GROMACS .gro file of C-alpha atoms in nm:
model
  269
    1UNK     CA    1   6.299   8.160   9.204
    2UNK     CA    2   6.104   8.486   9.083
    3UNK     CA    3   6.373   8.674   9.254
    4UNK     CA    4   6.672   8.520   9.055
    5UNK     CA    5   6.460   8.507   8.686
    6UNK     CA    6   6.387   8.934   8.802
    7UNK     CA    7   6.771   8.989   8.845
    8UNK     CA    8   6.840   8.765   8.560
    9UNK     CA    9   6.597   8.984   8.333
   10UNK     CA   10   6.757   9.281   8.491
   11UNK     CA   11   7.106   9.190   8.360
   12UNK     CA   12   6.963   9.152   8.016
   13UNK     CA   13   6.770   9.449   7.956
   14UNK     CA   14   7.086   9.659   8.186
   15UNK     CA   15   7.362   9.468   7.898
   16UNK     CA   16   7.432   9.837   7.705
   17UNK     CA   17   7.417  10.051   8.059
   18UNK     CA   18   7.665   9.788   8.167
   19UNK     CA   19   7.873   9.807   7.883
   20UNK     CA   20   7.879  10.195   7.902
   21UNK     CA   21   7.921  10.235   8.217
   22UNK     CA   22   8.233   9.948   8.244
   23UNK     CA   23   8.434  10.092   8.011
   24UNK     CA   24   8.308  10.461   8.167
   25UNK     CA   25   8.472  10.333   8.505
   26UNK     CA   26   8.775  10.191   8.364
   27UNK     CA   27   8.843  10.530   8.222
   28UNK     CA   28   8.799  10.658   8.561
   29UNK     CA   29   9.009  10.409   8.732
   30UNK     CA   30   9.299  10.481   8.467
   31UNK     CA   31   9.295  10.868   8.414
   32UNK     CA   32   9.581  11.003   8.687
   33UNK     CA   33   9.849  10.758   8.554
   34UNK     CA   34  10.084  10.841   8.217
   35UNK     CA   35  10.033  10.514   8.080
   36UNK     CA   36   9.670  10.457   8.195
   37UNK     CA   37   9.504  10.147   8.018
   38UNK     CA   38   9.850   9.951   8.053
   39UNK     CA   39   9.894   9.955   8.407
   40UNK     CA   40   9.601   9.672   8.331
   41UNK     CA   41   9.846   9.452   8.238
   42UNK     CA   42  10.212   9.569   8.400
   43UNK     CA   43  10.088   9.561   8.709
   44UNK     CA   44   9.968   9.165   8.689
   45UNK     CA   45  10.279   9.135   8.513
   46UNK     CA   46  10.500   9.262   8.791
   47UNK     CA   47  10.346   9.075   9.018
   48UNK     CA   48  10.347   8.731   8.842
   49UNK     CA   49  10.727   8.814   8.779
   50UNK     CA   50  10.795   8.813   9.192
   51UNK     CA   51  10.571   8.506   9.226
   52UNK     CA   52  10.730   8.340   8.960
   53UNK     CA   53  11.121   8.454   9.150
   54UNK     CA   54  10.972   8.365   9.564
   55UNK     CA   55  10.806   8.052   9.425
   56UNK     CA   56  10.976   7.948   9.118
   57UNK     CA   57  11.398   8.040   9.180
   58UNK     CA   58  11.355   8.149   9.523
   59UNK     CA   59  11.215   7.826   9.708
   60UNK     CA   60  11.327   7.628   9.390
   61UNK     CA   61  11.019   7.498   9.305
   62UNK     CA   62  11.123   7.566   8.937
   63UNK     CA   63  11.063   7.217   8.866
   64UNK     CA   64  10.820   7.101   8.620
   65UNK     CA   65  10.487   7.094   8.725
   66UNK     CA   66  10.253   6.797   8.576
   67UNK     CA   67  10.490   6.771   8.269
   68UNK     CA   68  10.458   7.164   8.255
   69UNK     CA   69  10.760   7.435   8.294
   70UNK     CA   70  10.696   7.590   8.626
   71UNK     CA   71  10.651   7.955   8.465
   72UNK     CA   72  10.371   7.824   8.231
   73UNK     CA   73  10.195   7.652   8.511
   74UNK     CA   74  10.177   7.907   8.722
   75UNK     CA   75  10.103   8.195   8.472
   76UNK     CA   76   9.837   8.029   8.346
   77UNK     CA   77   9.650   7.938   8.700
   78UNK     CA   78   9.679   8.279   8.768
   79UNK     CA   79   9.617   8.421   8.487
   80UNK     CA   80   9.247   8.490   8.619
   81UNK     CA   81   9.298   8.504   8.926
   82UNK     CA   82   9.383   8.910   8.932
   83UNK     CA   83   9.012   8.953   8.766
   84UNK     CA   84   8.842   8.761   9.033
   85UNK     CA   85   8.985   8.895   9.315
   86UNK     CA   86   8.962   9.251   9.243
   87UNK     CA   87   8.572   9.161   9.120
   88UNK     CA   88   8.510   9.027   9.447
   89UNK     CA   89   8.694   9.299   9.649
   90UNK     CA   90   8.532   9.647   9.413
   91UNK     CA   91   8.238   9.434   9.370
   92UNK     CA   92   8.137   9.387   9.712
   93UNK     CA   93   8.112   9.741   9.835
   94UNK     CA   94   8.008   9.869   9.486
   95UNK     CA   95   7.654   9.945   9.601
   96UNK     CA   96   7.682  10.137   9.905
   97UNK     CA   97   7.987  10.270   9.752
   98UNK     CA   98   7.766  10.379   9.403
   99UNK     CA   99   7.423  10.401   9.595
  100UNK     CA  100   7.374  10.761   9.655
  101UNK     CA  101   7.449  10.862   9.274
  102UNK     CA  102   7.180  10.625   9.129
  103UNK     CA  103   6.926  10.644   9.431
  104UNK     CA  104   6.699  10.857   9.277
  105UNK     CA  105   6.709  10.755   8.928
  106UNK     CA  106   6.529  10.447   8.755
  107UNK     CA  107   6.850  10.213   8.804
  108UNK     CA  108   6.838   9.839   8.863
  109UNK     CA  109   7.050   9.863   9.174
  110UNK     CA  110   7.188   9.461   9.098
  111UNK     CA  111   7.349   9.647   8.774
  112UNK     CA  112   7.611   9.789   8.995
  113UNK     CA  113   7.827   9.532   9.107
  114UNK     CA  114   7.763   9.361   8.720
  115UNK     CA  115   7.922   9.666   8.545
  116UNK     CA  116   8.205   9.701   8.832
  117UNK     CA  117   8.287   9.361   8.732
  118UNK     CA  118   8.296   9.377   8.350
  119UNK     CA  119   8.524   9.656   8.342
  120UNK     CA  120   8.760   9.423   8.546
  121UNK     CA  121   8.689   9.128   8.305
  122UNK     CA  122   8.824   9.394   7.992
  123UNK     CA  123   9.135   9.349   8.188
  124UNK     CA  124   9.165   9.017   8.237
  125UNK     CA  125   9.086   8.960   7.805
  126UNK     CA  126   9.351   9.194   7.769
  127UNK     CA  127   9.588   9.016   8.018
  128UNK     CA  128   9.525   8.714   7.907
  129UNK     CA  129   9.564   8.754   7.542
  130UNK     CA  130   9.908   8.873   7.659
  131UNK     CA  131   9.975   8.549   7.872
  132UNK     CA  132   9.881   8.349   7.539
  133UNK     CA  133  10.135   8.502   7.303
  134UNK     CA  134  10.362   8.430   7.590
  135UNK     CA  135  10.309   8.079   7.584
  136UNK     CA  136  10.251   8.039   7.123
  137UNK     CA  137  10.623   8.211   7.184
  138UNK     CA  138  10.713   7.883   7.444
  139UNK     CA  139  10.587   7.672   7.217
  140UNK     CA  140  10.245   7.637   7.307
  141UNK     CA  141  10.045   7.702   6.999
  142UNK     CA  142   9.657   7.750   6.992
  143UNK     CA  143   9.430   7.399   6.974
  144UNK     CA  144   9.064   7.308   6.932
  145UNK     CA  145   9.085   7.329   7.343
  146UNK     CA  146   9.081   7.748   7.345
  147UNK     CA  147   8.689   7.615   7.290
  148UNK     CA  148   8.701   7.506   7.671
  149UNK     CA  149   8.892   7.783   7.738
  150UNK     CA  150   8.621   8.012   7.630
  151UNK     CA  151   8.360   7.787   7.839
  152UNK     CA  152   8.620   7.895   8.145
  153UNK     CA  153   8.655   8.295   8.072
  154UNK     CA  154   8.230   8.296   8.063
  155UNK     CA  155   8.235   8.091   8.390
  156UNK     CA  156   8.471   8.301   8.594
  157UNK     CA  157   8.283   8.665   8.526
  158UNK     CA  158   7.920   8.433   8.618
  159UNK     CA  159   8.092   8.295   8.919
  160UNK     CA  160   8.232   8.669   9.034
  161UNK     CA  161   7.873   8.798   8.969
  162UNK     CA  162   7.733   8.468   9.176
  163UNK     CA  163   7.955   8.585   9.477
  164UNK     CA  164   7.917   8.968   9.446
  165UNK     CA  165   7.543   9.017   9.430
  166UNK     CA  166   7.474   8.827   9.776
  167UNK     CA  167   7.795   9.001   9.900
  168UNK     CA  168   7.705   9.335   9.786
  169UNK     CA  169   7.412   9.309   9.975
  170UNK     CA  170   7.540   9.180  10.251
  171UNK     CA  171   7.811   9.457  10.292
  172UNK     CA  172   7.551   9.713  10.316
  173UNK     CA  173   7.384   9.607  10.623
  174UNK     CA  174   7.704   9.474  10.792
  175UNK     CA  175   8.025   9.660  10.689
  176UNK     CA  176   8.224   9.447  10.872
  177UNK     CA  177   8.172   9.179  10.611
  178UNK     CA  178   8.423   9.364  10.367
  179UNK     CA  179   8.742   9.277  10.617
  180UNK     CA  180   8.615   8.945  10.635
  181UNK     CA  181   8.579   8.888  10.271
  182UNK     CA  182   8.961   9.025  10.210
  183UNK     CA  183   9.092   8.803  10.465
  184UNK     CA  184   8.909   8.499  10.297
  185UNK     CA  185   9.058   8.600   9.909
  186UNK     CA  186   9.324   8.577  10.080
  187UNK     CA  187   9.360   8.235  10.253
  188UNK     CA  188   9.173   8.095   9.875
  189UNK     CA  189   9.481   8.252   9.660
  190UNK     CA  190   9.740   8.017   9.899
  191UNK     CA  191   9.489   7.735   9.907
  192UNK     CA  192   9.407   7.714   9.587
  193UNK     CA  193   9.671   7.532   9.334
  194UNK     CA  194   9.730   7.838   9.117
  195UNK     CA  195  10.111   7.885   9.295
  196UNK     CA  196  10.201   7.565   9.435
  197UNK     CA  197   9.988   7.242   9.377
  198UNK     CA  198  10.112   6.945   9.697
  199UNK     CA  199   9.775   6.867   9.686
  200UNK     CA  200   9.844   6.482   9.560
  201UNK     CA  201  10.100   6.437   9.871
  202UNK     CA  202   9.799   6.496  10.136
  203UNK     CA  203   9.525   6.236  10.254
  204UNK     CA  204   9.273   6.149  10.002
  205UNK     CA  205   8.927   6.306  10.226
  206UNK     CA  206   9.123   6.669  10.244
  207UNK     CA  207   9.170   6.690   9.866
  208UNK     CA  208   8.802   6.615   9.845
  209UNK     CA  209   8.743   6.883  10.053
  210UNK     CA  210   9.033   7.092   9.860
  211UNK     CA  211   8.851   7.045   9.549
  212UNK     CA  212   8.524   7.185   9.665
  213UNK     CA  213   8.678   7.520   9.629
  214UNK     CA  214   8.568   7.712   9.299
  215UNK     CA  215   8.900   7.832   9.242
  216UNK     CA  216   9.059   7.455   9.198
  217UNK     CA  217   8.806   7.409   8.909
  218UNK     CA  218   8.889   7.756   8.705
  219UNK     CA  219   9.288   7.725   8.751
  220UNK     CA  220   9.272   7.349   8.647
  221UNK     CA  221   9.026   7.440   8.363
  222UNK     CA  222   9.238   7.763   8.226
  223UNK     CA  223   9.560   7.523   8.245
  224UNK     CA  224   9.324   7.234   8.037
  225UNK     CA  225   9.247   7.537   7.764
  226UNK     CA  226   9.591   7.691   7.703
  227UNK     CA  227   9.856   7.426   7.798
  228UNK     CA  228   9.732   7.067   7.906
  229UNK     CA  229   9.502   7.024   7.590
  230UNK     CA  230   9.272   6.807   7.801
  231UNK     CA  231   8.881   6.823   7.797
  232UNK     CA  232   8.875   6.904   8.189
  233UNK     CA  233   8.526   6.922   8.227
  234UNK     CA  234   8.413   6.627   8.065
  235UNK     CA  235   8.722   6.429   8.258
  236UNK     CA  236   8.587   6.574   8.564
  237UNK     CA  237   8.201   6.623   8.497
  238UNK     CA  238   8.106   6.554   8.853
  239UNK     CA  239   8.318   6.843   8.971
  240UNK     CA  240   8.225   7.083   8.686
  241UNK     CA  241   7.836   6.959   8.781
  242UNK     CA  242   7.918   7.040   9.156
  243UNK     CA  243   8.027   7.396   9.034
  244UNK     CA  244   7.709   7.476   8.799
  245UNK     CA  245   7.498   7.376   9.105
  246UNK     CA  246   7.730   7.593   9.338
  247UNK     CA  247   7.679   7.900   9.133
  248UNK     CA  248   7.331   7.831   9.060
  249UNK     CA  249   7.304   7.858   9.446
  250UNK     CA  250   7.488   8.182   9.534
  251UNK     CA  251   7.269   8.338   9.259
  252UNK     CA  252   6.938   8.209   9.434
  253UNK     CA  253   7.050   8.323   9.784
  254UNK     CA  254   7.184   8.636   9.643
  255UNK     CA  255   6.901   8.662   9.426
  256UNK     CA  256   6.679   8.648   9.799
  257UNK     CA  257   6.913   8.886   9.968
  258UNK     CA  258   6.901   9.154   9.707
  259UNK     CA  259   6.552   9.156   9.694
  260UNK     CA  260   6.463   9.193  10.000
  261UNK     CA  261   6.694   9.418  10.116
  262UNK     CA  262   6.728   9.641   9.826
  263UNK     CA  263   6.442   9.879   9.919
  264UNK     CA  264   6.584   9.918  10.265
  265UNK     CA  265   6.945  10.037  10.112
  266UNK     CA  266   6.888  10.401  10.195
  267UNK     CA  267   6.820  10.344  10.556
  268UNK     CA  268   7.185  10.117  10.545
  269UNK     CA  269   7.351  10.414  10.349
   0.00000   0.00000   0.00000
């Protein structure tokens, strides 16, 4: 437990470098392209567009989804999911990516992976400002539920950093671990109901297990905040409790791992 309150204490006293240093790398990953900063949001864009023509015209699944236009369902399940999974992707080979520039300064080293992240999540507040004047156009005007939709934006940047400090230590000592991690995004982003939701059609014990996945509870919860007006996580407080307790797990282990392999870096590097 000393472990996690160290990196905890880390993140708080690192909040301006992280700040800086986010917005320094988002500079960085914008500066070759003519319309730099935007390509945060036409990119998503483009890509929610050929979702939204495969999934939604395509396979003519266009149907409404819970009561919901098909378009509106599926931007807003999405809607975070570009954020997470370039976070976990950037995030987990940040450090031995980043290492040799900070190895012989006084730098917390579990800082790394927390400012790759937040200059993803400036993105995502960006995009999804954009997604919500989308739907106040549709007819989906803002309601005392953009509270829980805050709750929901907090919880997917502490879940990302939950994942990516025991996976950024990880990747270090086995680089392997970064192919494995892709292909696992991967099989979550088709699993997960943030395209296609069949999930009532199939045997009650598998969409127990279904629900287990982190990813159920933020699409479900951004769809509660912007279009459902429901108050998901008190309809569902065993689930939202099974989440806190997931991510308060990752950050122990991770918490573990970085520590004791964080002096050792250089000899992984």
């Amino acid at each position: 437990m000393r472990a996690l309150l160290n990196i905890l204490k880390e993140q708080v006293n690192s909040f301006y470098l992280i700040q800086r240093l986010a917005k320094f790398q988002l500079r960085i990953d914008n500066q070759s392209n003519y319309l730099g900063f935007l390509w945060e949001i036409l990119n998503p864009a483009i890509q929610m567009a050929m979702y939204w023509f495969i999934f939604g015209y395509i396979m003519r699944r266009n149907d409404p989804v819970d009561g919901l236009p098909y378009a509106f369902w599926m931007l807003a399940g999405i809607s975070f999911w570009f954020f997470f999974n370039k976070s976990i992707l950037q995030g987990s080979k940040s450090i031995y990516q980043k290492y040799s520039m900070v190895a012989k300064m006084n730098f917390p080293l579990s800082a790394i992976p927390s400012y790759i992240i937040m200059s993803k999540y400036y993105s995502h507040l960006f995009l999804l400002g954009a997604i919500m004047v989308v739907f106040w156009i549709g007819g989906y005007y803002p309601s005392i539920h953009y509270f829980e939709l805050i709750i929901f934006v907090l919880w997917s940047y502490i879940l990302a950093f939950a994942i990516t400090l025991l996976t950024s230590t990880l990747t270090v000592v086995v680089r392997d671990l970064q192919m494995i991690i892709q292909s696992v995004l991967q099989a979550m982003f088709f699993i997960s109901p943030i395209l296609w939701d069949r999930s009532g059609s199939l045997p009650e014990w598998l969409q127990s297990i279904l629900m287990l996945n982190p990813i159920y509870f933020l699409a479900n919860g951004y769809r509660a905040g912007l279009l459902t007006q429901e108050w998901y996580i008190i309809n569902n407080w065993e689930l939202a409790l099974y989440n806190v307790g997931l991510v308060i797990v990752l950050l122990w282990i991770g918490s573990k791992a970085h520590y004791k392999f964080r002096h050792r870096f250089s000899d992984f590097v």
